[in-house]
Coordinates of C-alpha atoms in Angstrom, one line a residue:
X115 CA 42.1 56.5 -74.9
X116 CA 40.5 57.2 -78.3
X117 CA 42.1 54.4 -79.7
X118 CA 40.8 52.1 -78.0
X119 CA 37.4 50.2 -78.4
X120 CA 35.6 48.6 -75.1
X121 CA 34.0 45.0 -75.6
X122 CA 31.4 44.1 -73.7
X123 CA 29.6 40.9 -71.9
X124 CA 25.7 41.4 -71.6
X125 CA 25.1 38.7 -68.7
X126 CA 25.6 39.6 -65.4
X127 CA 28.3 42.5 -67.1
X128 CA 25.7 44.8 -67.9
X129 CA 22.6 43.4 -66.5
X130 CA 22.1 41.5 -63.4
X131 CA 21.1 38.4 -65.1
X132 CA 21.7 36.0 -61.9
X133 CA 18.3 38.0 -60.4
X134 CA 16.3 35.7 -62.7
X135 CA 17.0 35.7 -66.3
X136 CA 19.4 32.9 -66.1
X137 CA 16.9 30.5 -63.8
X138 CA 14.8 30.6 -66.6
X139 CA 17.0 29.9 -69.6
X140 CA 18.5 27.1 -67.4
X141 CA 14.5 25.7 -66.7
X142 CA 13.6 26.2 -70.2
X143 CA 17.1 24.2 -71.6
X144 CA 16.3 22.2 -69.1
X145 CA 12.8 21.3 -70.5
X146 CA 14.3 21.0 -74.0
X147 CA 16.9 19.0 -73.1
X148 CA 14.5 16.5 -72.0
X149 CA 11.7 16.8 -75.1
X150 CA 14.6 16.3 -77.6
X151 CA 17.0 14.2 -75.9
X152 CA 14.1 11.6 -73.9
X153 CA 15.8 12.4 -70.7
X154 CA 14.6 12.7 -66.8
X155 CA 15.4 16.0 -65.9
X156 CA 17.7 15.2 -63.3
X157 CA 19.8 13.5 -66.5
X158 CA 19.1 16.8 -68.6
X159 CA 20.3 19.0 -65.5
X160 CA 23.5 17.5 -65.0
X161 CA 24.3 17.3 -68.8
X162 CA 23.4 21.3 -68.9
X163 CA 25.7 22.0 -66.3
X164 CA 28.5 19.7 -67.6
X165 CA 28.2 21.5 -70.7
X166 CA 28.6 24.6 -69.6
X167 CA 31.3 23.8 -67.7
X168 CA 33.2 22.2 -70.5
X169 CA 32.0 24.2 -73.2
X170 CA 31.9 27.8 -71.5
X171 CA 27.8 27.1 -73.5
X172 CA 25.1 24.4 -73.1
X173 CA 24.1 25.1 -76.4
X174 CA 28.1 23.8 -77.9
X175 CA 27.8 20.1 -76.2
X176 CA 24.1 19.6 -77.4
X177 CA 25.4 20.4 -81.1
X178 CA 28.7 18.5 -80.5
X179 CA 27.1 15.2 -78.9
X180 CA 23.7 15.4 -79.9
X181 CA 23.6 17.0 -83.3
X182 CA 20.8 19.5 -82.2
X183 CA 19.7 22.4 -84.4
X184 CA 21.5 25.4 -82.4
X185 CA 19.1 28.3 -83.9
X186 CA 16.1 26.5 -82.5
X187 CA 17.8 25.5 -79.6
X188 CA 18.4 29.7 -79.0
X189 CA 15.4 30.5 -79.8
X190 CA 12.7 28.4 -78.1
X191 CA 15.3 29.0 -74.5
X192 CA 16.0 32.9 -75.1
X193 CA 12.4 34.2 -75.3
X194 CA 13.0 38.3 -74.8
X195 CA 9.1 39.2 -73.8
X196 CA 8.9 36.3 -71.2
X197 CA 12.7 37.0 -69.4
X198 CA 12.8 41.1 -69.5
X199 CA 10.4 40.7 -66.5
X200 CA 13.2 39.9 -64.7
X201 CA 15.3 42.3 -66.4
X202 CA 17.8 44.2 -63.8
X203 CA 20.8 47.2 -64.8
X204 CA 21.8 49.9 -63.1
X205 CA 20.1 53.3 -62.6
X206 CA 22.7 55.6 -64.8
X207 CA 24.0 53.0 -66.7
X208 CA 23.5 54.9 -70.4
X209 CA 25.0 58.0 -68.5
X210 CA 28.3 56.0 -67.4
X211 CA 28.8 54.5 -71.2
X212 CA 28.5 58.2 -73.0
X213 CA 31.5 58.5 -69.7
X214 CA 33.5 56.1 -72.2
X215 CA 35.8 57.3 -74.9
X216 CA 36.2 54.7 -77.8
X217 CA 34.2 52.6 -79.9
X218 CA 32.0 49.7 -77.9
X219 CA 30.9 46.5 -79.2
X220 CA 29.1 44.0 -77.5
X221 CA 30.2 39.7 -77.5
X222 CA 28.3 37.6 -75.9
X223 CA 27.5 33.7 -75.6
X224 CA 24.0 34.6 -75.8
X225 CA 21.9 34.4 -79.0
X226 CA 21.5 37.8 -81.6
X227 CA 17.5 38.2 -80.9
X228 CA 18.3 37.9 -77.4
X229 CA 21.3 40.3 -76.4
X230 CA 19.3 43.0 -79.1
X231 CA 16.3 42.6 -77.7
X232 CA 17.9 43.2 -74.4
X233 CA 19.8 46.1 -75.1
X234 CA 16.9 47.4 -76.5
X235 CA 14.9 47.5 -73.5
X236 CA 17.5 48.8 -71.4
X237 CA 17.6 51.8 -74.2
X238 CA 21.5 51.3 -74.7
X239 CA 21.6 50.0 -78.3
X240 CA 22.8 53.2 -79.4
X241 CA 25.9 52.7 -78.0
X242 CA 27.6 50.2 -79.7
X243 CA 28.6 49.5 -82.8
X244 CA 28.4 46.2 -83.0
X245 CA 26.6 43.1 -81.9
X246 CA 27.6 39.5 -81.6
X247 CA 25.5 36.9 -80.4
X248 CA 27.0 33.2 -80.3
X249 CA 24.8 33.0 -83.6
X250 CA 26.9 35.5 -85.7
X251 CA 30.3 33.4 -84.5
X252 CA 29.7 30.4 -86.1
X253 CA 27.7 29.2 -82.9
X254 CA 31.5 29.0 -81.5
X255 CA 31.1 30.5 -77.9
X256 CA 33.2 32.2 -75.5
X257 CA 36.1 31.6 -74.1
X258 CA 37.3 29.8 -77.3
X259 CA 40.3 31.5 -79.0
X260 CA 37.6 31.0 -82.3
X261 CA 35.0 33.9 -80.7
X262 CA 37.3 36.8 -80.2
X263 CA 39.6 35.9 -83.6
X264 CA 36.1 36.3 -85.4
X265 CA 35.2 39.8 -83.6
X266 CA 38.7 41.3 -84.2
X267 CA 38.8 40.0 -87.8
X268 CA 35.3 41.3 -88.7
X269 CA 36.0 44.6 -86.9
X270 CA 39.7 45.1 -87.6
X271 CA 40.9 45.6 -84.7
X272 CA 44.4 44.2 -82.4
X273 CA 43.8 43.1 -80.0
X274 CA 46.2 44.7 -77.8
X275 CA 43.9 48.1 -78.5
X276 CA 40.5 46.2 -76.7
X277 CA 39.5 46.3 -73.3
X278 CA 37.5 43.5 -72.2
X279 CA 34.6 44.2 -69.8
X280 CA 33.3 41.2 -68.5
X281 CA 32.0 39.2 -65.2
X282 CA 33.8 35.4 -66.4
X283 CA 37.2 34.8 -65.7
X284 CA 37.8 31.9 -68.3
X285 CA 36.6 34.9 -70.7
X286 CA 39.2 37.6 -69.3
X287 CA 41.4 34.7 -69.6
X288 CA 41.5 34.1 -73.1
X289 CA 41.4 38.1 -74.0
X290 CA 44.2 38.3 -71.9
X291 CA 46.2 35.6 -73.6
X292 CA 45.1 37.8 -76.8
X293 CA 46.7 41.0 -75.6
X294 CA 43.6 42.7 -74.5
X295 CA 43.2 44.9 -71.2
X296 CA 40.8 43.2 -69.1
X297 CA 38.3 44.2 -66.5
X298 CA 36.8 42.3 -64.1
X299 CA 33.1 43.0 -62.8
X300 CA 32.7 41.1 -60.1
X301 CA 32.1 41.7 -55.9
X302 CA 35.1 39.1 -54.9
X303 CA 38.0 41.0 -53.6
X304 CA 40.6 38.5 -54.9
X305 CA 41.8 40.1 -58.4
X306 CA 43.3 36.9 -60.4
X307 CA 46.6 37.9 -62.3
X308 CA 45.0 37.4 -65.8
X309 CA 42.7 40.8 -64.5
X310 CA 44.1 44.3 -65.1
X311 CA 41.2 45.8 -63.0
X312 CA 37.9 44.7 -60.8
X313 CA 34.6 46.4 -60.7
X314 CA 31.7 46.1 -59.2
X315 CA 29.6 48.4 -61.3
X316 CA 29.9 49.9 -64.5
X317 CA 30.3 53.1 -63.2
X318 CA 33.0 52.7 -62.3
X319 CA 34.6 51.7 -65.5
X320 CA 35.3 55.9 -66.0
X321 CA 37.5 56.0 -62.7
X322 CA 39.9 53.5 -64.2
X323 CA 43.2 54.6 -65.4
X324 CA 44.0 53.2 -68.2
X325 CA 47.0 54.8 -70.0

């Protein structure tokens, strides 16, 4: 298992960031959407959640049909200080990644100041190597091909040597296409055929067997 390195979500993978964090981004894209677009904000809720949808990012349809300025776009809806209040993770959740042979590096759709200021304050920076925000991938999000070509280029690595921990199946989806091992956190019992493995918690990532 040494030779493998483990690449992680933040969102809802290693933080529980359906228990608030994300109502917030959404209200304050939301609110940004309609300063910059001059939309009501039942227009700027529907185009948020059609973007997502289409775009596997809000942030990719603004830049792509409204020319908006991404890094402001990050910043003024990603503010750490306000959305760690609602900041959730598991009790032992530093014990169960020192559990974890192999490199780690973290890739998510979420801006650099956010996912380090986040790891920060759960006191599990330390454990990863590397961090890429949608910022350091050319603003090119998951679950395009793009995001995970730029991660294994940068940190030369095949991608048949990854495992890929994460809670979105359009994500495992393309990392499976890739050749990567792919884990599924999630509480559904169904376990789609693109997903080597569910979890529900990371701690249980060390029970695995993974050859």
């Amino acid at each position: 298992m040494n030779h493998k390195t483990w690449i992680f979500d933040l969102d809802d993978t290693l933080h529980h960031a359906s228990g608030g964090i994300f109502d917030h981004i959404n209200k304050l894209m939301t609110e940004y959407m309609m300063r910059h677009l001059g939309v009501g904000e039942e227009e700027a809720c529907a185009l948020r959640s059609r973007y997502w949808a289409q775009y596997g990012a809000t942030m990719h349809g603004l830049t792509t049909h409204h020319g908006i300025d991404p890094q402001q776009f990050l910043v003024d809806t990603h503010p750490v200080d306000v959305l760690a209040q609602w900041l959730q993770f598991e009790d032992r959740l530093a014990d169960s990644l020192t559990a974890l042979p192999g490199r780690k590096i973290i890739l998510s759709n979420g801006p650099n100041h956010y996912v380090e200021g986040i790891l920060q304050r759960m006191s599990i920076r330390h454990h990863f190597e590397s961090v890429y925000g949608v910022d350091n991938l050319n603003y090119v999000p998951k679950p395009h091909v793009d995001a995970f070509h730029t991660v294994l280029a940068r940190e030369g690595l095949r991608a048949e040597h990854c495992i890929m921990v994460e809670d979105s199946l359009p994500n495992l989806l393309t990392a499976k296409e890739l050749g990567m091992t792919t884990i599924w956190v999630s509480k559904e019992p169904r376990r789609p055929a693109h997903v080597d493995f569910r979890i529900e918690r990371i701690s249980q990532l060390k029970r695995l067997q993974l050859g």
